Amino acid sequence: MKRPTPSPEWCCRCTCSTTSHESLASMTADDIASKKDYIRQRVEGLDKALLPLGDPAGKDVLVFGCGLGNEVLWSARRGARSVLGIDLGIRTHAPLDELMAEEGFGDVCYAMHECNVHDLALDHPGRYDLIVSNGVFEHVSDLKGVLNALRPLLRPGGRMAIYADGLWFSAIGGHLGKCNWEHLWMAPHEIKEQFPERWAAYTRNLNRMTAVDFLQALRDVGALVLQFNVRSDPYLRNAAPLMEAIRARQQVSPTDMSITSVGCEICFLEHL
């Protein structure tokens, strides 16, 4: 299976996506099948999370934090003209390539590049109609820096659709996946002992952002907020018995605990 070569205008400092064939050769059929199932499952929820914030139909789309390519496939399904996914660490292209071919999108102009958004901004000014990001901004340490880097990538009329889930003080904010709010009531040494495989990501890759922090970052960079939505934590009914243990370790607002995700549609004055 040969994937279409990306348009020359996508050639920049980023690592070229031709490594997909090497990835395919090094993966077993079970590995690829498992990752394809993961992508399919993740894509199913994107109509609810992202579509109200930005419709890819007929647009040149940039996916910030593409991972295995969930949002790339979703954008293709939704009729995007072209899709470029970027990420700091792309593990493999093979599962996405197979899914795109199986679903009849083999001729869609798409690619995934391993690169820093700040480098991309130097090479691709005014290139995209829509920037989408799903489940990434809760991991971004420099919110304002990234928002400012994404800003010049949009064309006039362009928009960003951002969905951040599992905010720090929510029940799943520690991204540990075992108990409600365990990252707030467990001691750090207990977390390290019980989740050794998650410890590095837990300590380095979560920015402890609240909805207020994100809104303040948007305000600081001068974004125009066209939509701003919050979703209440579905596990709130379990919070009351844990509050004593949580407050024994840290100060926390029940308001922050009650918000598990934020979604927004934004642009800047020059994009109107």
PDB file of C-alpha atoms in Angstrom:
ATOM      1  CA  MET A   1       0.000   0.000   0.000  1.00  0.00           C
ATOM      2  CA  LYS A   2       1.395   3.337  -1.004  1.00  0.00           C
ATOM      3  CA  ARG A   3       0.205   6.506   0.578  1.00  0.00           C
ATOM      4  CA  PRO A   4      -0.018   9.695  -1.521  1.00  0.00           C
ATOM      5  CA  THR A   5       3.006  11.938  -1.206  1.00  0.00           C
ATOM      6  CA  PRO A   6       2.189  15.116   0.735  1.00  0.00           C
ATOM      7  CA  SER A   7       2.099  18.376  -1.131  1.00  0.00           C
ATOM      8  CA  PRO A   8       5.573  19.982  -1.452  1.00  0.00           C
ATOM      9  CA  GLU A   9       4.339  22.917   0.605  1.00  0.00           C
ATOM     10  CA  TRP A  10       4.307  20.596   3.614  1.00  0.00           C
ATOM     11  CA  CYS A  11       8.043  19.948   3.373  1.00  0.00           C
ATOM     12  CA  CYS A  12       9.654  21.738   6.307  1.00  0.00           C
ATOM     13  CA  ARG A  13      12.112  20.995   9.098  1.00  0.00           C
ATOM     14  CA  CYS A  14       9.855  18.225  10.356  1.00  0.00           C
ATOM     15  CA  THR A  15      10.749  14.566  10.081  1.00  0.00           C
ATOM     16  CA  CYS A  16       9.344  13.235   6.808  1.00  0.00           C
ATOM     17  CA  SER A  17       6.495  10.783   7.192  1.00  0.00           C
ATOM     18  CA  THR A  18       8.029   8.171   4.852  1.00  0.00           C
ATOM     19  CA  THR A  19       9.040   6.265   8.014  1.00  0.00           C
ATOM     20  CA  SER A  20       5.561   4.726   7.945  1.00  0.00           C
ATOM     21  CA  HIS A  21       6.804   1.847   5.780  1.00  0.00           C
ATOM     22  CA  GLU A  22       9.624   1.094   8.233  1.00  0.00           C
ATOM     23  CA  SER A  23       7.076   1.117  11.063  1.00  0.00           C
ATOM     24  CA  LEU A  24       4.852  -1.285   9.147  1.00  0.00           C
ATOM     25  CA  ALA A  25       7.731  -3.721   8.621  1.00  0.00           C
ATOM     26  CA  SER A  26       8.616  -3.745  12.341  1.00  0.00           C
ATOM     27  CA  MET A  27       5.065  -4.270  13.652  1.00  0.00           C
ATOM     28  CA  THR A  28       3.156  -7.508  13.965  1.00  0.00           C
ATOM     29  CA  ALA A  29      -0.331  -7.905  12.534  1.00  0.00           C
ATOM     30  CA  ASP A  30      -1.707  -7.996  16.094  1.00  0.00           C
ATOM     31  CA  ASP A  31       0.077  -4.721  16.952  1.00  0.00           C
ATOM     32  CA  ILE A  32      -1.428  -2.983  13.935  1.00  0.00           C
ATOM     33  CA  ALA A  33      -4.893  -4.425  14.559  1.00  0.00           C
ATOM     34  CA  SER A  34      -4.822  -3.289  18.193  1.00  0.00           C
ATOM     35  CA  LYS A  35      -3.838   0.259  17.270  1.00  0.00           C
ATOM     36  CA  LYS A  36      -6.450   0.372  14.500  1.00  0.00           C
ATOM     37  CA  ASP A  37      -9.100  -0.597  17.058  1.00  0.00           C
ATOM     38  CA  TYR A  38      -7.824   2.150  19.369  1.00  0.00           C
ATOM     39  CA  ILE A  39      -8.077   4.756  16.600  1.00  0.00           C
ATOM     40  CA  ARG A  40     -11.597   3.628  15.646  1.00  0.00           C
ATOM     41  CA  GLN A  41     -12.777   3.817  19.251  1.00  0.00           C
ATOM     42  CA  ARG A  42     -11.301   7.275  19.760  1.00  0.00           C
ATOM     43  CA  VAL A  43     -12.693   8.634  16.513  1.00  0.00           C
ATOM     44  CA  GLU A  44     -16.238   7.689  17.519  1.00  0.00           C
ATOM     45  CA  GLY A  45     -16.354  10.391  20.199  1.00  0.00           C
ATOM     46  CA  LEU A  46     -14.925  13.213  18.113  1.00  0.00           C
ATOM     47  CA  ASP A  47     -18.223  14.259  16.537  1.00  0.00           C
ATOM     48  CA  LYS A  48     -19.411  15.114  20.038  1.00  0.00           C
ATOM     49  CA  ALA A  49     -16.177  16.679  21.294  1.00  0.00           C
ATOM     50  CA  LEU A  50     -14.887  18.571  18.239  1.00  0.00           C
ATOM     51  CA  LEU A  51     -17.549  18.945  15.560  1.00  0.00           C
ATOM     52  CA  PRO A  52     -19.556  21.627  17.450  1.00  0.00           C
ATOM     53  CA  LEU A  53     -16.310  23.615  17.715  1.00  0.00           C
ATOM     54  CA  GLY A  54     -15.041  23.220  14.145  1.00  0.00           C
ATOM     55  CA  ASP A  55     -16.219  21.406  11.015  1.00  0.00           C
ATOM     56  CA  PRO A  56     -13.368  20.116   8.794  1.00  0.00           C
ATOM     57  CA  ALA A  57     -15.513  19.869   5.649  1.00  0.00           C
ATOM     58  CA  GLY A  58     -13.727  21.408   2.656  1.00  0.00           C
ATOM     59  CA  LYS A  59     -10.905  22.778   4.824  1.00  0.00           C
ATOM     60  CA  ASP A  60      -7.138  22.451   5.085  1.00  0.00           C
ATOM     61  CA  VAL A  61      -6.795  21.095   8.613  1.00  0.00           C
ATOM     62  CA  LEU A  62      -3.887  21.016  11.058  1.00  0.00           C
ATOM     63  CA  VAL A  63      -4.098  18.534  13.928  1.00  0.00           C
ATOM     64  CA  PHE A  64      -2.007  19.679  16.887  1.00  0.00           C
ATOM     65  CA  GLY A  65      -0.984  16.599  18.867  1.00  0.00           C
ATOM     66  CA  CYS A  66      -2.019  13.911  16.388  1.00  0.00           C
ATOM     67  CA  GLY A  67      -0.738  10.827  18.249  1.00  0.00           C
ATOM     68  CA  LEU A  68      -1.712   7.769  16.200  1.00  0.00           C
ATOM     69  CA  GLY A  69      -3.859   9.883  13.877  1.00  0.00           C
ATOM     70  CA  ASN A  70      -7.335   9.738  15.402  1.00  0.00           C
ATOM     71  CA  GLU A  71      -8.205  13.300  14.407  1.00  0.00           C
ATOM     72  CA  VAL A  72      -6.608  12.836  10.979  1.00  0.00           C
ATOM     73  CA  LEU A  73      -9.028   9.997  10.198  1.00  0.00           C
ATOM     74  CA  TRP A  74     -11.923  11.970  11.692  1.00  0.00           C
ATOM     75  CA  SER A  75     -11.112  15.004   9.541  1.00  0.00           C
ATOM     76  CA  ALA A  76     -11.006  12.822   6.424  1.00  0.00           C
ATOM     77  CA  ARG A  77     -14.345  11.262   7.323  1.00  0.00           C
ATOM     78  CA  ARG A  78     -15.751  14.761   7.728  1.00  0.00           C
ATOM     79  CA  GLY A  79     -14.637  15.838   4.252  1.00  0.00           C
ATOM     80  CA  ALA A  80     -11.419  17.771   4.902  1.00  0.00           C
ATOM     81  CA  ARG A  81      -9.561  18.918   1.784  1.00  0.00           C
ATOM     82  CA  SER A  82      -6.191  18.075   3.368  1.00  0.00           C
ATOM     83  CA  VAL A  83      -4.934  17.111   6.821  1.00  0.00           C
ATOM     84  CA  LEU A  84      -1.534  17.519   8.449  1.00  0.00           C
ATOM     85  CA  GLY A  85      -0.998  16.015  11.889  1.00  0.00           C
ATOM     86  CA  ILE A  86       1.948  17.080  14.035  1.00  0.00           C
ATOM     87  CA  ASP A  87       3.252  15.621  17.292  1.00  0.00           C
ATOM     88  CA  LEU A  88       6.470  15.658  19.291  1.00  0.00           C
ATOM     89  CA  GLY A  89       6.630  11.877  19.137  1.00  0.00           C
ATOM     90  CA  ILE A  90       4.897   9.855  16.420  1.00  0.00           C
ATOM     91  CA  ARG A  91       5.249   6.153  17.197  1.00  0.00           C
ATOM     92  CA  THR A  92       3.940   4.752  13.918  1.00  0.00           C
ATOM     93  CA  HIS A  93       1.964   5.716  10.821  1.00  0.00           C
ATOM     94  CA  ALA A  94       1.057   2.179   9.784  1.00  0.00           C
ATOM     95  CA  PRO A  95      -2.327   1.718  11.527  1.00  0.00           C
ATOM     96  CA  LEU A  96      -3.614   5.069  10.250  1.00  0.00           C
ATOM     97  CA  ASP A  97      -2.405   4.325   6.722  1.00  0.00           C
ATOM     98  CA  GLU A  98      -4.296   1.035   6.701  1.00  0.00           C
ATOM     99  CA  LEU A  99      -7.473   2.616   8.063  1.00  0.00           C
ATOM    100  CA  MET A 100      -7.354   5.463   5.552  1.00  0.00           C
ATOM    101  CA  ALA A 101      -7.005   2.962   2.722  1.00  0.00           C
ATOM    102  CA  GLU A 102      -9.723   0.667   4.079  1.00  0.00           C
ATOM    103  CA  GLU A 103     -12.191   3.553   4.397  1.00  0.00           C
ATOM    104  CA  GLY A 104     -11.485   4.864   0.908  1.00  0.00           C
ATOM    105  CA  PHE A 105      -9.381   7.889   1.900  1.00  0.00           C
ATOM    106  CA  GLY A 106      -6.130   6.686   0.345  1.00  0.00           C
ATOM    107  CA  ASP A 107      -6.177   9.541  -2.135  1.00  0.00           C
ATOM    108  CA  VAL A 108      -6.812  12.237   0.468  1.00  0.00           C
ATOM    109  CA  CYS A 109      -3.808  14.535   0.911  1.00  0.00           C
ATOM    110  CA  TYR A 110      -2.743  13.768   4.465  1.00  0.00           C
ATOM    111  CA  ALA A 111       0.463  13.369   6.436  1.00  0.00           C
ATOM    112  CA  MET A 112       1.812  13.133   9.958  1.00  0.00           C
ATOM    113  CA  HIS A 113       5.040  14.875  10.898  1.00  0.00           C
ATOM    114  CA  GLU A 114       7.115  14.717  14.051  1.00  0.00           C
ATOM    115  CA  CYS A 115       7.898  18.333  14.824  1.00  0.00           C
ATOM    116  CA  ASN A 116       7.590  21.255  17.195  1.00  0.00           C
ATOM    117  CA  VAL A 117       4.747  23.683  16.536  1.00  0.00           C
ATOM    118  CA  HIS A 118       7.143  26.612  16.898  1.00  0.00           C
ATOM    119  CA  ASP A 119       9.205  25.301  13.959  1.00  0.00           C
ATOM    120  CA  LEU A 120       6.081  24.662  11.911  1.00  0.00           C
ATOM    121  CA  ALA A 121       4.946  28.251  12.491  1.00  0.00           C
ATOM    122  CA  LEU A 122       8.106  29.540  10.804  1.00  0.00           C
ATOM    123  CA  ASP A 123       7.461  27.544   7.620  1.00  0.00           C
ATOM    124  CA  HIS A 124       3.669  27.477   7.297  1.00  0.00           C
ATOM    125  CA  PRO A 125       2.211  30.945   7.933  1.00  0.00           C
ATOM    126  CA  GLY A 126      -1.409  31.360   6.876  1.00  0.00           C
ATOM    127  CA  ARG A 127      -1.742  27.782   5.678  1.00  0.00           C
ATOM    128  CA  TYR A 128      -4.752  26.324   7.521  1.00  0.00           C
ATOM    129  CA  ASP A 129      -8.482  26.945   7.690  1.00  0.00           C
ATOM    130  CA  LEU A 130      -8.918  24.913  10.860  1.00  0.00           C
ATOM    131  CA  ILE A 131      -6.622  23.801  13.673  1.00  0.00           C
ATOM    132  CA  VAL A 132      -7.981  21.031  15.875  1.00  0.00           C
ATOM    133  CA  SER A 133      -6.575  19.739  19.147  1.00  0.00           C
ATOM    134  CA  ASN A 134      -8.105  17.015  21.271  1.00  0.00           C
ATOM    135  CA  GLY A 135      -6.810  15.875  24.655  1.00  0.00           C
ATOM    136  CA  VAL A 136      -3.535  17.769  24.313  1.00  0.00           C
ATOM    137  CA  PHE A 137      -3.725  21.122  26.076  1.00  0.00           C
ATOM    138  CA  GLU A 138      -3.924  19.520  29.521  1.00  0.00           C
ATOM    139  CA  HIS A 139      -0.351  18.354  28.788  1.00  0.00           C
ATOM    140  CA  VAL A 140       1.035  21.630  27.387  1.00  0.00           C
ATOM    141  CA  SER A 141       3.382  23.393  29.808  1.00  0.00           C
ATOM    142  CA  ASP A 142       3.504  26.725  27.946  1.00  0.00           C
ATOM    143  CA  LEU A 143      -0.119  27.466  27.111  1.00  0.00           C
ATOM    144  CA  LYS A 144       0.463  31.010  25.912  1.00  0.00           C
ATOM    145  CA  GLY A 145       3.546  30.084  23.903  1.00  0.00           C
ATOM    146  CA  VAL A 146       1.714  27.332  22.020  1.00  0.00           C
ATOM    147  CA  LEU A 147      -1.359  29.474  21.378  1.00  0.00           C
ATOM    148  CA  ASN A 148       0.871  32.232  20.011  1.00  0.00           C
ATOM    149  CA  ALA A 149       2.691  29.696  17.789  1.00  0.00           C
ATOM    150  CA  LEU A 150      -0.592  28.373  16.383  1.00  0.00           C
ATOM    151  CA  ARG A 151      -1.949  31.866  15.721  1.00  0.00           C
ATOM    152  CA  PRO A 152       0.010  32.696  12.518  1.00  0.00           C
ATOM    153  CA  LEU A 153      -0.748  29.296  11.005  1.00  0.00           C
ATOM    154  CA  LEU A 154      -4.380  30.265  10.408  1.00  0.00           C
ATOM    155  CA  ARG A 155      -5.662  31.885   7.241  1.00  0.00           C
ATOM    156  CA  PRO A 156      -8.099  34.789   7.348  1.00  0.00           C
ATOM    157  CA  GLY A 157     -11.395  33.265   8.434  1.00  0.00           C
ATOM    158  CA  GLY A 158      -9.548  30.398  10.127  1.00  0.00           C
ATOM    159  CA  ARG A 159     -10.509  28.943  13.485  1.00  0.00           C
ATOM    160  CA  MET A 160      -9.077  26.756  16.246  1.00  0.00           C
ATOM    161  CA  ALA A 161     -11.162  24.011  17.843  1.00  0.00           C
ATOM    162  CA  ILE A 162      -9.653  22.901  21.157  1.00  0.00           C
ATOM    163  CA  TYR A 163     -10.940  20.215  23.511  1.00  0.00           C
ATOM    164  CA  ALA A 164      -9.027  19.445  26.717  1.00  0.00           C
ATOM    165  CA  ASP A 165     -10.222  16.556  28.879  1.00  0.00           C
ATOM    166  CA  GLY A 166      -9.212  15.253  32.288  1.00  0.00           C
ATOM    167  CA  LEU A 167      -8.328  18.622  33.826  1.00  0.00           C
ATOM    168  CA  TRP A 168      -6.055  18.295  36.826  1.00  0.00           C
ATOM    169  CA  PHE A 169      -8.596  18.566  39.643  1.00  0.00           C
ATOM    170  CA  SER A 170     -11.167  16.315  37.955  1.00  0.00           C
ATOM    171  CA  ALA A 171     -11.664  12.684  38.967  1.00  0.00           C
ATOM    172  CA  ILE A 172      -9.400  11.471  36.126  1.00  0.00           C
ATOM    173  CA  GLY A 173      -7.003  14.415  36.268  1.00  0.00           C
ATOM    174  CA  GLY A 174      -3.999  12.305  37.260  1.00  0.00           C
ATOM    175  CA  HIS A 175      -4.429  10.152  34.136  1.00  0.00           C
ATOM    176  CA  LEU A 176      -3.768   7.100  36.315  1.00  0.00           C
ATOM    177  CA  GLY A 177      -7.017   5.291  35.561  1.00  0.00           C
ATOM    178  CA  LYS A 178      -7.743   3.424  38.774  1.00  0.00           C
ATOM    179  CA  CYS A 179      -9.760   5.430  41.335  1.00  0.00           C
ATOM    180  CA  ASN A 180     -11.548   8.776  41.441  1.00  0.00           C
ATOM    181  CA  TRP A 181      -9.226  11.647  42.396  1.00  0.00           C
ATOM    182  CA  GLU A 182      -6.455   9.249  43.495  1.00  0.00           C
ATOM    183  CA  HIS A 183      -3.823  11.780  42.439  1.00  0.00           C
ATOM    184  CA  LEU A 184      -5.220  14.216  45.009  1.00  0.00           C
ATOM    185  CA  TRP A 185      -5.658  11.972  48.058  1.00  0.00           C
ATOM    186  CA  MET A 186      -2.768   9.528  47.578  1.00  0.00           C
ATOM    187  CA  ALA A 187       0.740  10.399  48.745  1.00  0.00           C
ATOM    188  CA  PRO A 188       3.320  10.785  45.940  1.00  0.00           C
ATOM    189  CA  HIS A 189       5.278   7.728  47.093  1.00  0.00           C
ATOM    190  CA  GLU A 190       2.090   5.643  46.957  1.00  0.00           C
ATOM    191  CA  ILE A 191       1.402   6.811  43.407  1.00  0.00           C
ATOM    192  CA  LYS A 192       4.941   5.957  42.378  1.00  0.00           C
ATOM    193  CA  GLU A 193       4.677   2.498  43.919  1.00  0.00           C
ATOM    194  CA  GLN A 194       1.270   1.668  42.487  1.00  0.00           C
ATOM    195  CA  PHE A 195       1.725   3.260  39.057  1.00  0.00           C
ATOM    196  CA  PRO A 196       5.437   2.874  38.199  1.00  0.00           C
ATOM    197  CA  GLU A 197       4.675   2.768  34.470  1.00  0.00           C
ATOM    198  CA  ARG A 198       2.762   6.075  34.729  1.00  0.00           C
ATOM    199  CA  TRP A 199       5.073   7.910  37.114  1.00  0.00           C
ATOM    200  CA  ALA A 200       7.221   9.710  34.525  1.00  0.00           C
ATOM    201  CA  ALA A 201       4.202  10.953  32.573  1.00  0.00           C
ATOM    202  CA  TYR A 202       2.407  11.869  35.800  1.00  0.00           C
ATOM    203  CA  THR A 203       5.260  14.055  37.024  1.00  0.00           C
ATOM    204  CA  ARG A 204       6.349  15.579  33.690  1.00  0.00           C
ATOM    205  CA  ASN A 205       3.475  15.629  31.213  1.00  0.00           C
ATOM    206  CA  LEU A 206       0.518  17.090  33.103  1.00  0.00           C
ATOM    207  CA  ASN A 207       0.287  20.862  33.492  1.00  0.00           C
ATOM    208  CA  ARG A 208      -2.260  20.856  36.362  1.00  0.00           C
ATOM    209  CA  MET A 209      -4.458  23.235  34.384  1.00  0.00           C
ATOM    210  CA  THR A 210      -7.897  24.365  35.499  1.00  0.00           C
ATOM    211  CA  ALA A 211     -10.629  25.799  33.301  1.00  0.00           C
ATOM    212  CA  VAL A 212      -9.824  29.215  34.758  1.00  0.00           C
ATOM    213  CA  ASP A 213      -6.130  28.796  33.865  1.00  0.00           C
ATOM    214  CA  PHE A 214      -7.020  28.000  30.273  1.00  0.00           C
ATOM    215  CA  LEU A 215      -9.434  30.895  29.950  1.00  0.00           C
ATOM    216  CA  GLN A 216      -6.809  33.219  31.405  1.00  0.00           C
ATOM    217  CA  ALA A 217      -4.259  32.003  28.841  1.00  0.00           C
ATOM    218  CA  LEU A 218      -6.736  32.767  26.057  1.00  0.00           C
ATOM    219  CA  ARG A 219      -7.261  36.208  27.540  1.00  0.00           C
ATOM    220  CA  ASP A 220      -3.518  36.863  27.889  1.00  0.00           C
ATOM    221  CA  VAL A 221      -2.834  36.120  24.204  1.00  0.00           C
ATOM    222  CA  GLY A 222      -5.794  38.204  23.044  1.00  0.00           C
ATOM    223  CA  ALA A 223      -7.853  35.365  21.593  1.00  0.00           C
ATOM    224  CA  LEU A 224     -11.409  35.940  20.489  1.00  0.00           C
ATOM    225  CA  VAL A 225     -13.530  33.318  22.220  1.00  0.00           C
ATOM    226  CA  LEU A 226     -16.360  32.322  19.894  1.00  0.00           C
ATOM    227  CA  GLN A 227     -17.411  29.380  22.056  1.00  0.00           C
ATOM    228  CA  PHE A 228     -16.316  28.248  25.506  1.00  0.00           C
ATOM    229  CA  ASN A 229     -17.922  25.179  27.034  1.00  0.00           C
ATOM    230  CA  VAL A 230     -17.240  23.204  30.188  1.00  0.00           C
ATOM    231  CA  ARG A 231     -18.369  19.683  31.061  1.00  0.00           C
ATOM    232  CA  SER A 232     -19.130  18.725  34.640  1.00  0.00           C
ATOM    233  CA  ASP A 233     -17.366  15.724  36.134  1.00  0.00           C
ATOM    234  CA  PRO A 234     -19.558  12.597  35.856  1.00  0.00           C
ATOM    235  CA  TYR A 235     -18.049  11.239  39.089  1.00  0.00           C
ATOM    236  CA  LEU A 236     -19.041  14.172  41.307  1.00  0.00           C
ATOM    237  CA  ARG A 237     -21.393  11.969  43.323  1.00  0.00           C
ATOM    238  CA  ASN A 238     -18.276  10.164  44.606  1.00  0.00           C
ATOM    239  CA  ALA A 239     -16.447  13.303  45.723  1.00  0.00           C
ATOM    240  CA  ALA A 240     -17.921  14.018  49.171  1.00  0.00           C
ATOM    241  CA  PRO A 241     -16.441  10.982  51.002  1.00  0.00           C
ATOM    242  CA  LEU A 242     -12.985  11.819  49.611  1.00  0.00           C
ATOM    243  CA  MET A 243     -12.874  15.500  50.527  1.00  0.00           C
ATOM    244  CA  GLU A 244     -11.338  15.039  53.975  1.00  0.00           C
ATOM    245  CA  ALA A 245      -8.453  12.987  52.558  1.00  0.00           C
ATOM    246  CA  ILE A 246      -7.995  15.422  49.666  1.00  0.00           C
ATOM    247  CA  ARG A 247      -7.981  18.528  51.845  1.00  0.00           C
ATOM    248  CA  ALA A 248      -5.493  16.906  54.200  1.00  0.00           C
ATOM    249  CA  ARG A 249      -2.978  17.000  51.355  1.00  0.00           C
ATOM    250  CA  GLN A 250      -3.786  20.172  49.420  1.00  0.00           C
ATOM    251  CA  GLN A 251      -6.024  23.147  48.944  1.00  0.00           C
ATOM    252  CA  VAL A 252      -8.580  22.592  46.220  1.00  0.00           C
ATOM    253  CA  SER A 253     -11.700  24.360  45.056  1.00  0.00           C
ATOM    254  CA  PRO A 254     -14.841  22.248  44.629  1.00  0.00           C
ATOM    255  CA  THR A 255     -15.452  24.355  41.525  1.00  0.00           C
ATOM    256  CA  ASP A 256     -12.232  23.090  39.916  1.00  0.00           C
ATOM    257  CA  MET A 257     -13.083  19.520  40.939  1.00  0.00           C
ATOM    258  CA  SER A 258     -16.445  19.785  39.237  1.00  0.00           C
ATOM    259  CA  ILE A 259     -15.074  20.574  35.744  1.00  0.00           C
ATOM    260  CA  THR A 260     -13.543  17.684  33.823  1.00  0.00           C
ATOM    261  CA  SER A 261     -13.156  19.253  30.347  1.00  0.00           C
ATOM    262  CA  VAL A 262     -13.197  22.486  28.372  1.00  0.00           C
ATOM    263  CA  GLY A 263     -13.960  23.017  24.710  1.00  0.00           C
ATOM    264  CA  CYS A 264     -13.569  26.221  22.757  1.00  0.00           C
ATOM    265  CA  GLU A 265     -13.659  27.763  19.308  1.00  0.00           C
ATOM    266  CA  ILE A 266     -11.246  30.670  19.020  1.00  0.00           C
ATOM    267  CA  CYS A 267      -9.562  32.966  16.538  1.00  0.00           C
ATOM    268  CA  PHE A 268      -7.810  36.338  16.576  1.00  0.00           C
ATOM    269  CA  LEU A 269      -8.715  39.748  15.203  1.00  0.00           C
ATOM    270  CA  GLU A 270      -6.748  39.196  12.010  1.00  0.00           C
ATOM    271  CA  HIS A 271      -8.779  36.055  11.250  1.00  0.00           C
ATOM    272  CA  LEU A 272     -12.239  37.659  11.280  1.00  0.00           C
TER     273      LEU A 272
END
